[in-house]
């Protein structure tokens, strides 16, 4: 397995009137080709800002202030706008949560699909149309020729998300970033889109970076999981060991507080308190005010993201660090 | 309230053949008026002390049903009875007396609280409207309510924007509780919240139910949350109730093919179950438009078991087994 993308100590800060907000605060991880990696966390944990940083789509007052993003060995943070435009949509593409706001309402579906192909590939208009219709068929849109001539508002939510996926995959990108791809959809439609993404992953061999808060979606799709809390990575593990044996108390809390269909619980285990706001983070480990196992050291010193040599999984917690010493 | 289901005979709320049709074409000289049948003939009994969950996808009419029961919308047809008194056609003035008894918690704690009002005024507002209390009594009540819902009572002079989503939802719950209602309609109360906060709010609602002997109608699109909180669950599709039974029955023995499809669509909770899931039961297609719903059984266009009869005859909502209502010509899992 080769590394496709490597993020090293990424820092994306927002310079607001109320001070500097470190939304992404020293995040490192790597994506392997052909794998689906899930970036999990609650609102405000920095998972979306991380994905926007990879795409170089962070707008003022936000700024990447440190770290590097190596894509096939090339640092994306050092590219000019022009060079980045060649990568965006072609090498790395993205699908968003709300397909209605990310599609252009006044252009037909077909025009939006053709646009990408005409921009990135040397194709005639007719060739572009043919491959666009092919793409629409591949994402399971019935009567693709007809949909090609429709406007986004004429389509249902599920169909729009299929169009978004068709657009994102039309240039056969190496990396697809999916930011909450099914959050706005109903469960029956979500199941359809998840199945589609599974099949497309096999067909196109695209690496996927899946941004989500939904542990069910992670359980369905991911190979590797990165858990973020307050702008940092707190745990990184393969999907099987993360669910079987979560190491970080936050991950444990997330898994336990999700209501499950296949087990009966009287009281849901919840995580006490609230996510800290990015400009008002606690001292020491950011999670310690909510952590049921917090010790003295947690209040004063931030633990490092430490790799377990045996499993290759990583966790940022004094408890695990202690266990390894003992 | 989760494990033991007490015998419930006393009906607190009864809904009979309730309908709400919205006119959709606004052209002045349109020849034929079209109607969006948001709620299209729902019958329902809610028993004292239970939590009735109502589940369905967007556009199925579950929120409209909640608003009709609350009297926020006028029904096109049908009646709502609260403790045996018809409230659906009552005048606003007479209704005020009953409004005290049933309250609502809304989905979005960001837009349902007035941003210019302080927490004290927000929670005191229903008390001022409905009861004559001295300032001191009012302060005592607000203090008690804030403790009940897990808010720090010293925060009374703060504004809603100073709170997180979960805390705002607690303010909303305190407002709903202020008048000691018997019935609370919760319309997607945790959908806008983060997972770890959802669990806090669900647990709080459970505790409050036991403490104050409340009855809940819990409207949600998420079956896992409903499984956790409900005693009985009703499933809606395109304006109709298609199945209604106890929580355990619904999960073990779904009779309606739509319920079956909904259950099959839920993401797995553990990656080790990936291979155990059969893919062929996923529902295909989208929900049809409620303006022009399919003939016969409205679900027949997506139903994997549909037969000719389903395209023509509307199935009745019948009690196929004790306490298990379903509207289907060919129900599944029948003994």
XYZ file of C-alpha atoms in Angstrom:
661
model
C 0.000 0.000 0.000
C 1.460 3.329 -0.958
C 0.812 6.618 0.741
C -1.262 8.953 -1.388
C -1.594 11.933 0.898
C 0.303 12.876 3.991
C -0.722 15.652 6.346
C 2.034 16.753 8.723
C 1.393 18.975 11.713
C -1.288 20.975 9.872
C -2.378 24.175 11.571
C -5.306 26.163 10.227
C -6.198 29.200 12.282
C -9.027 31.688 11.951
C -8.216 35.304 12.700
C -11.476 36.683 14.057
C -12.267 39.904 15.883
C -12.520 37.847 19.062
C -9.000 36.521 18.696
C -7.234 33.670 16.987
C -9.238 30.455 16.707
C -7.029 27.394 16.197
C -9.595 25.188 14.401
C -7.011 22.673 13.247
C -4.206 22.480 15.765
C -1.346 20.283 14.639
C -3.072 17.451 12.776
C -1.057 14.657 11.188
C -2.270 11.581 9.325
C -1.772 9.768 6.066
C -4.119 8.313 3.472
C -3.188 5.108 1.678
C -4.235 4.600 -1.907
C -7.377 2.555 -2.425
C -8.425 2.887 1.207
C -11.357 4.656 2.818
C -10.310 6.725 5.792
C -12.955 8.257 8.030
C -12.380 11.510 9.882
C -14.811 11.452 12.803
C -15.780 14.050 15.366
C -18.528 16.337 16.578
C -19.297 19.808 15.290
C -16.426 22.200 15.794
C -13.741 19.518 16.077
C -12.022 20.730 12.913
C -12.797 17.823 10.614
C -14.318 19.949 7.850
C -11.615 22.624 8.126
C -9.028 19.843 7.680
C -10.695 18.746 4.452
C -10.981 22.332 3.196
C -7.301 22.797 3.980
C -6.405 19.800 1.822
C -8.433 21.312 -1.030
C -6.836 24.736 -0.361
C -10.311 26.182 0.019
C -9.827 27.917 3.368
C -10.972 31.495 2.975
C -10.122 34.590 4.990
C -10.168 35.035 7.964
C -8.926 31.443 7.946
C -5.339 30.634 7.020
C -3.056 27.628 6.953
C -0.307 28.811 9.270
C 1.826 25.728 9.556
C 2.506 22.184 8.455
C 2.500 20.541 5.091
C 0.089 18.542 2.955
C 2.010 16.175 0.716
C -0.003 14.816 -2.207
C 2.002 12.288 -4.210
C 5.076 13.925 -2.673
C 4.121 17.484 -3.617
C 3.296 20.065 -0.911
C -0.158 21.440 -1.748
C 0.269 24.413 0.594
C 3.105 25.720 -1.610
C 1.230 25.548 -4.921
C -0.023 28.618 -6.752
C -3.759 29.016 -7.355
C -3.263 28.050 -10.949
C -1.404 24.843 -10.126
C -3.946 23.976 -7.458
C -6.819 24.378 -9.935
C -5.305 21.583 -12.028
C -5.432 19.254 -9.042
C -8.845 20.247 -7.733
C -11.647 18.344 -9.453
C -9.127 16.368 -11.471
C -6.847 14.641 -8.963
C -8.721 15.419 -5.764
C -12.446 16.069 -5.817
C -15.003 16.668 -3.164
C -18.672 16.005 -2.458
C -20.507 18.094 0.077
C -23.251 17.613 2.592
C -26.012 19.615 0.973
C -26.227 18.817 -2.734
C -28.771 21.557 -3.449
C -26.448 24.360 -2.380
C -23.390 22.869 -4.053
C -24.985 22.492 -7.492
C -25.515 25.542 -9.674
C -29.293 26.096 -9.719
C -29.426 27.813 -13.111
C -27.331 25.360 -15.098
C -28.604 22.025 -16.331
C -27.107 18.915 -14.751
C -25.448 18.057 -18.055
C -23.768 21.446 -18.450
C -22.277 21.161 -14.971
C -20.964 17.681 -15.682
C -19.518 18.613 -19.086
C -17.802 21.688 -17.650
C -15.371 19.603 -15.585
C -14.479 17.316 -18.457
C -13.947 20.228 -20.864
C -11.778 21.986 -18.296
C -9.542 19.106 -17.291
C -9.513 16.828 -20.319
C -9.112 17.423 -24.013
C -12.495 16.317 -25.137
C -14.942 17.610 -27.713
C -18.367 18.707 -26.499
C -19.904 15.578 -27.924
C -17.420 13.287 -26.224
C -17.958 15.145 -22.974
C -21.715 14.663 -23.247
C -21.337 10.965 -23.893
C -19.051 10.389 -20.953
C -21.266 12.557 -18.713
C -24.270 10.398 -19.545
C -22.144 7.307 -18.934
C -21.203 8.690 -15.533
C -24.847 9.381 -14.652
C -25.660 5.767 -15.520
C -22.791 4.512 -13.374
C -24.129 6.302 -10.305
C -27.479 4.611 -10.819
C -29.558 7.429 -12.269
C -32.474 6.073 -14.297
C -33.156 7.739 -17.684
C -29.739 9.408 -17.649
C -30.246 11.124 -21.041
C -33.337 12.794 -19.656
C -31.727 13.826 -16.358
C -28.801 15.286 -18.335
C -31.195 18.024 -19.503
C -32.801 18.709 -16.139
C -32.105 21.413 -13.579
C -31.030 20.498 -10.017
C -34.323 21.636 -8.449
C -36.204 19.046 -10.489
C -34.320 16.228 -8.774
C -34.830 14.668 -5.349
C -32.171 14.892 -2.636
C -30.846 11.418 -3.325
C -30.672 12.057 -7.083
C -28.825 15.342 -6.531
C -26.261 13.595 -4.356
C -25.823 11.015 -7.129
C -25.209 13.858 -9.585
C -22.634 15.338 -7.184
C -20.885 11.972 -6.986
C -20.949 11.668 -10.782
C -19.357 15.117 -11.058
C -16.728 14.276 -8.468
C -15.776 11.004 -10.149
C -15.958 12.123 -13.772
C -12.217 12.829 -14.056
C -11.391 9.620 -12.216
C -9.686 11.328 -9.275
C -7.158 9.559 -7.061
C -8.747 11.001 -3.948
C -12.395 11.723 -3.201
C -13.201 13.829 -0.154
C -16.764 13.189 0.995
C -17.891 15.735 3.588
C -20.958 14.316 5.372
C -22.247 12.834 2.083
C -25.425 11.329 3.544
C -26.225 13.576 6.515
C -28.933 15.532 4.673
C -30.594 12.404 3.305
C -33.321 10.124 4.614
C -32.250 6.690 5.876
C -33.593 4.716 2.929
C -31.812 7.083 0.519
C -28.703 7.045 2.715
C -28.605 3.259 2.398
C -28.765 3.596 -1.400
C -25.934 6.161 -1.496
C -23.740 4.140 0.881
C -24.191 1.064 -1.284
C -23.321 3.140 -4.356
C -20.159 4.466 -2.707
C -19.095 0.931 -1.761
C -19.539 -0.251 -5.332
C -17.801 2.777 -6.852
C -14.862 2.333 -4.511
C -14.359 -1.145 -5.923
C -14.864 -0.028 -9.513
C -12.763 3.141 -9.570
C -10.222 2.179 -6.874
C -10.486 5.730 -5.554
C -9.174 6.576 -2.102
C -11.897 8.183 -0.033
C -11.554 10.596 2.847
C -14.914 10.383 4.562
C -15.793 13.235 6.913
C -18.675 12.323 9.189
C -20.113 12.460 12.678
C -22.119 9.286 12.137
C -20.453 6.172 13.520
C -22.915 4.005 11.602
C -21.667 5.372 8.283
C -18.099 4.746 9.474
C -18.946 1.157 10.380
C -20.362 0.624 6.888
C -17.606 2.175 4.806
C -14.288 2.895 6.479
C -11.043 0.937 6.565
C -9.237 3.306 8.886
C -10.675 5.827 11.360
C -9.213 9.061 12.683
C -11.055 10.570 15.659
C -10.725 14.314 16.157
C -11.513 16.371 19.241
C -11.068 20.141 19.595
C -8.772 20.480 16.580
C -6.545 17.509 17.335
C -6.329 13.850 16.423
C -7.041 11.864 19.590
C -7.120 8.371 18.135
C -6.227 6.633 14.907
C -6.955 2.968 14.343
C -8.193 0.448 11.808
C -11.955 0.230 11.867
C -12.191 -3.239 13.448
C -10.014 -2.469 16.471
C -11.602 0.967 16.942
C -15.061 -0.520 17.457
C -13.851 -3.621 19.301
C -11.429 -1.876 21.631
C -11.549 1.934 21.552
C -8.587 3.331 23.510
C -9.401 7.006 24.012
C -12.147 7.812 26.559
C -13.698 10.191 24.021
C -13.964 7.456 21.394
C -15.395 5.117 24.023
C -17.955 7.771 24.966
C -18.919 8.378 21.330
C -19.495 4.693 20.669
C -21.438 4.194 23.899
C -23.645 7.250 23.503
C -24.858 6.207 20.052
C -28.255 4.523 20.429
C -28.083 1.103 18.851
C -30.746 -0.916 17.170
C -29.298 -4.301 18.089
C -28.856 -3.923 21.820
C -31.102 -2.843 24.636
C -29.914 -0.208 27.076
C -31.862 1.498 29.806
C -29.691 4.547 30.143
C -27.443 5.756 27.378
C -23.934 6.411 28.540
C -23.427 10.048 27.717
C -20.352 12.232 27.758
C -20.837 14.931 30.366
C -20.452 18.606 29.530
C -19.931 20.218 26.169
C -17.303 20.450 23.447
C -14.998 23.356 24.388
C -15.130 26.345 22.052
C -11.937 26.665 19.981
C -10.876 29.951 21.572
C -11.466 28.750 25.104
C -9.733 25.408 25.366
C -8.901 23.822 28.736
C -5.333 23.343 29.921
C -3.596 20.000 29.601
C -5.560 17.386 27.680
C -8.471 19.166 25.972
C -10.797 16.337 26.936
C -10.032 16.218 30.665
C -13.051 18.260 31.924
C -15.382 15.696 30.323
C -13.264 12.605 30.911
C -14.431 10.085 33.549
C -10.852 8.870 34.044
C -9.084 12.238 34.307
C -5.976 12.223 36.499
C -3.842 15.073 37.803
C -1.406 14.869 34.915
C -4.294 15.318 32.442
C -5.073 18.763 33.840
C -1.607 20.164 33.336
C 0.077 18.354 30.460
C -1.094 17.611 26.933
C -0.415 13.960 26.027
C 1.310 13.164 22.724
C -0.298 11.128 19.946
C 1.577 7.886 20.655
C 1.828 4.898 18.372
C 1.356 1.396 19.703
C 4.225 -0.513 18.090
C 2.331 -3.802 18.052
C -0.866 -2.664 16.338
C 0.245 0.491 14.560
C -2.728 2.328 16.077
C -2.294 5.718 17.720
C -3.878 7.352 20.740
C -3.441 10.643 22.579
C -4.093 9.761 26.225
C -2.129 9.560 29.453
C -3.974 6.366 30.394
C -2.636 4.490 27.395
C 0.794 6.021 27.853
C 0.757 4.751 31.445
C -0.287 1.292 30.354
C 2.572 1.071 27.936
C 5.084 2.045 30.595
C 3.693 -0.520 33.025
C -40.079 3.596 31.258
C -37.957 1.509 28.990
C -38.364 -2.042 30.166
C -41.618 -2.252 32.028
C -44.627 -1.230 30.022
C -47.433 -0.625 32.502
C -50.969 -1.434 31.553
C -52.284 1.686 29.921
C -55.919 2.050 29.451
C -56.530 5.722 30.060
C -56.381 7.601 26.784
C -54.903 11.054 27.177
C -55.098 11.976 23.514
C -57.235 10.650 20.706
C -56.914 11.576 17.066
C -59.695 10.656 14.676
C -59.379 10.639 10.886
C -57.157 13.702 11.013
C -56.366 15.369 7.674
C -54.418 18.409 6.601
C -54.384 19.361 2.944
C -52.402 22.369 1.756
C -53.419 24.071 -1.491
C -50.333 24.172 -3.665
C -51.083 25.976 -6.887
C -51.387 29.630 -6.208
C -52.461 30.714 -9.668
C -55.503 32.884 -9.265
C -57.465 31.451 -12.175
C -56.241 27.886 -11.986
C -59.020 25.592 -13.086
C -58.301 22.781 -10.716
C -56.877 23.250 -7.278
C -54.121 20.861 -6.291
C -53.594 19.770 -2.728
C -50.593 18.519 -0.871
C -51.990 15.881 1.440
C -49.530 16.253 4.293
C -51.637 14.279 6.740
C -54.245 12.134 5.083
C -56.464 10.396 7.619
C -54.594 9.453 10.776
C -56.219 7.651 13.718
C -54.274 7.487 16.922
C -54.667 6.891 20.649
C -52.045 7.985 23.124
C -52.160 6.436 26.602
C -51.312 8.179 29.806
C -47.687 7.798 30.858
C -46.396 6.254 27.645
C -43.968 7.505 25.061
C -45.345 7.155 21.577
C -42.645 7.456 18.928
C -43.562 8.588 15.436
C -41.044 7.839 12.720
C -40.919 8.584 9.022
C -38.810 10.183 6.342
C -38.951 13.848 5.417
C -42.285 14.755 3.873
C -44.210 11.921 5.514
C -46.307 14.361 7.550
C -44.995 13.582 11.040
C -44.271 17.206 11.952
C -47.587 18.378 10.475
C -49.285 15.786 12.668
C -47.496 17.222 15.714
C -48.501 20.759 14.790
C -52.133 19.693 14.257
C -52.278 18.090 17.683
C -50.765 21.230 19.229
C -53.356 23.361 17.449
C -50.672 25.275 15.579
C -52.422 24.283 12.364
C -56.126 23.938 11.684
C -57.078 20.476 10.427
C -58.874 20.159 7.094
C -60.880 17.290 8.519
C -61.008 15.144 11.639
C -60.804 15.722 15.368
C -58.320 15.820 18.197
C -59.532 14.974 21.700
C -57.515 15.758 24.806
C -58.746 13.865 27.874
C -62.033 13.375 26.062
C -62.530 17.058 25.186
C -62.433 18.027 21.547
C -59.758 20.689 21.150
C -59.378 20.811 17.380
C -62.350 23.116 16.763
C -62.177 25.104 19.973
C -61.885 28.891 19.920
C -58.538 30.389 20.910
C -60.022 31.906 24.071
C -61.458 28.628 25.347
C -58.366 26.734 24.294
C -56.087 28.725 26.568
C -57.226 26.694 29.569
C -56.194 23.437 27.876
C -52.981 24.736 26.360
C -51.442 24.503 29.832
C -51.779 20.749 29.729
C -49.895 19.992 26.530
C -46.658 21.576 25.401
C -44.107 21.199 22.668
C -40.314 20.936 22.365
C -38.917 21.976 19.009
C -36.102 20.674 16.875
C -33.860 23.662 16.493
C -32.889 25.250 19.810
C -31.205 28.037 17.823
C -34.315 29.391 16.140
C -36.964 28.473 18.700
C -35.669 30.790 21.439
C -36.000 34.563 21.161
C -32.397 35.804 20.948
C -33.248 39.073 22.712
C -34.723 37.481 25.806
C -32.715 36.432 28.823
C -33.006 32.878 30.139
C -35.087 34.028 33.103
C -37.640 35.728 30.866
C -37.690 32.818 28.446
C -38.527 30.310 31.156
C -40.844 32.683 33.055
C -42.822 33.631 29.926
C -45.324 30.736 30.008
C -45.800 31.254 33.771
C -46.520 34.963 33.313
C -48.966 34.242 30.493
C -50.948 31.576 32.290
C -50.500 32.134 36.024
C -50.552 35.014 38.428
C -47.375 34.666 40.425
C -45.516 37.163 42.575
C -41.998 38.056 41.533
C -40.617 35.927 44.332
C -42.707 32.884 43.382
C -41.659 33.374 39.779
C -37.989 33.410 40.719
C -38.460 30.265 42.780
C -40.190 28.464 39.909
C -37.547 29.430 37.357
C -34.821 28.292 39.757
C -36.568 24.960 40.276
C -37.041 24.430 36.528
C -33.428 25.213 35.734
C -32.225 22.700 38.325
C -34.685 20.134 36.934
C -33.283 20.351 33.423
C -29.675 20.468 34.548
C -28.900 24.150 33.975
C -26.857 26.196 36.409
C -29.475 28.464 38.094
C -26.958 31.303 38.282
C -27.185 31.736 34.486
C -30.619 33.412 34.585
C -29.437 36.706 33.118
C -27.630 35.191 30.137
C -28.855 35.269 26.544
C -29.455 32.142 24.423
C -26.380 32.745 22.241
C -24.177 32.248 25.284
C -25.233 28.609 25.487
C -24.319 25.529 23.466
C -26.929 23.607 21.477
C -27.516 21.060 24.223
C -27.961 23.735 26.889
C -30.366 25.655 24.655
C -32.423 22.520 24.221
C -32.515 22.310 28.037
C -33.935 25.864 28.101
C -36.589 24.736 25.606
C -37.429 21.785 27.832
C -37.677 24.046 30.906
C -40.139 26.273 29.017
C -42.232 23.255 28.067
C -42.200 21.966 31.652
C -43.018 25.316 33.276
C -46.783 24.814 33.399
C -46.583 21.193 34.592
C -48.157 19.753 31.446
C -49.490 16.222 31.120
C -48.402 15.710 27.522
C -45.317 16.953 25.685
C -44.886 16.703 21.952
C -41.182 16.465 21.137
C -40.534 17.293 17.486
C -37.053 15.985 16.627
C -35.641 17.318 19.920
C -32.180 15.816 19.461
C -31.701 15.856 15.687
C -29.758 19.118 15.664
C -27.402 18.027 18.442
C -24.089 16.198 18.524
C -24.126 12.513 19.394
C -22.665 12.883 22.887
C -25.194 15.643 23.680
C -28.118 13.672 22.188
C -27.589 10.989 24.792
C -27.665 13.603 27.584
C -30.975 15.036 26.371
C -32.589 11.615 25.827
C -31.608 10.590 29.356
C -32.944 13.888 30.734
C -36.298 13.387 28.980
C -36.509 9.885 30.461
C -35.783 11.153 33.980
C -38.329 13.968 33.701
C -40.980 11.560 32.472
C -40.615 9.446 35.601
C -40.445 12.427 37.924
C -43.503 14.227 36.566
C -45.498 11.317 35.135
C -45.394 12.799 31.642
C -46.732 11.426 28.386
C -44.564 12.011 25.323
C -45.245 12.016 21.625
C -41.736 11.775 20.238
C -41.415 12.659 16.568
C -38.160 11.638 14.922
C -36.645 10.364 11.712
C -34.135 8.293 13.661
C -35.236 4.810 14.683
C -32.268 4.193 17.036
C -33.196 7.172 19.256
C -36.864 6.110 19.179
C -35.976 2.576 20.139
C -34.269 3.990 23.158
C -37.072 6.240 24.380
C -40.402 4.868 23.091
C -42.908 2.358 24.408
C -44.837 2.169 21.162
C -43.776 3.345 17.704
C -45.909 4.465 14.771
C -44.479 4.521 11.254
C -45.739 7.129 8.773
C -45.477 7.134 4.999
C -46.891 9.846 2.727
C -49.390 11.206 5.225
C -50.633 7.901 6.583
C -49.818 5.740 9.542
C -48.743 2.409 8.034
C -47.777 0.509 11.174
C -48.195 1.023 14.915
C -47.162 -1.365 17.644
C -44.937 -1.798 20.677
C -41.263 -1.075 20.205
C -40.213 -4.706 20.624
C -42.792 -6.012 18.163
C -41.786 -3.428 15.602
C -38.137 -4.388 15.670
C -38.684 -8.130 15.949
C -41.679 -8.534 13.691
C -42.178 -5.605 11.321
C -45.333 -6.380 9.326
C -45.295 -3.526 6.838
C -42.740 -3.817 4.025
C -41.878 -0.137 4.507
C -40.988 -0.676 8.178
C -38.949 -3.664 7.098
C -37.130 -1.518 4.545
C -36.520 1.252 7.080
C -34.954 -1.225 9.490
C -32.796 -2.685 6.734
C -31.575 0.793 5.724
C -30.130 1.578 9.127
C -26.353 1.673 9.122
C -24.746 -1.141 11.082
C -23.427 -0.271 14.532
C -20.266 -2.345 14.290
C -18.014 -3.054 11.292
C -17.914 -6.731 12.241
C -21.530 -6.984 11.065
C -20.643 -5.937 7.507
C -21.029 -9.363 5.972
C -24.063 -10.325 7.988
C -26.229 -7.690 6.324
C -28.159 -8.656 3.244
C -28.133 -5.949 0.649
C -31.218 -6.908 -1.335
C -33.799 -5.528 1.118
C -32.726 -1.894 0.629
C -35.686 0.139 -0.614
C -35.263 1.420 -4.139
C -36.419 4.749 -5.528
C -37.576 7.930 -3.785
C -40.664 8.819 -1.861
C -43.325 9.947 -4.385
C -44.683 13.491 -4.216
C -47.472 13.934 -1.673
C -49.238 16.215 -4.186
C -49.934 13.357 -6.501
C -49.524 10.169 -4.464
C -49.771 6.727 -6.081
C -53.152 5.014 -6.253
C -54.146 2.146 -3.995
C -51.500 1.542 -1.357
C -49.255 4.612 -1.571
C -46.219 2.455 -0.949
C -46.759 0.076 -3.889
C -44.305 1.920 -6.171
C -41.392 1.077 -3.873
C -42.680 -2.146 -2.347
C -40.731 -5.284 -3.264
C -43.804 -7.429 -2.563
C -46.434 -5.355 -4.402
C -49.158 -7.199 -6.283
C -51.947 -6.033 -8.574
C -54.380 -5.539 -5.707
C -52.001 -2.996 -4.085
C -52.218 -0.682 -7.096
C -55.989 -0.392 -6.838
C -57.241 -0.957 -3.295
C -56.293 1.247 -0.387
C -55.443 -1.048 2.536
C -57.210 -0.420 5.857
C -55.260 0.372 8.990
C -56.234 -2.759 10.930
C -55.288 -4.517 14.134
C -53.789 -7.707 12.661
C -52.532 -8.964 15.989
C -53.248 -7.674 19.474
C -51.958 -4.112 19.660
C -50.260 -4.408 16.269
C -51.864 -2.179 13.650
C -50.783 -2.279 10.031
C -52.072 -0.974 6.707
C -51.041 -3.629 4.210
C -52.798 -6.204 2.025
C -49.984 -8.717 2.391
C -48.286 -8.133 5.743
C -44.977 -9.810 6.557
C -44.152 -11.986 9.574
C -47.699 -13.065 10.247
C -48.210 -16.130 12.379
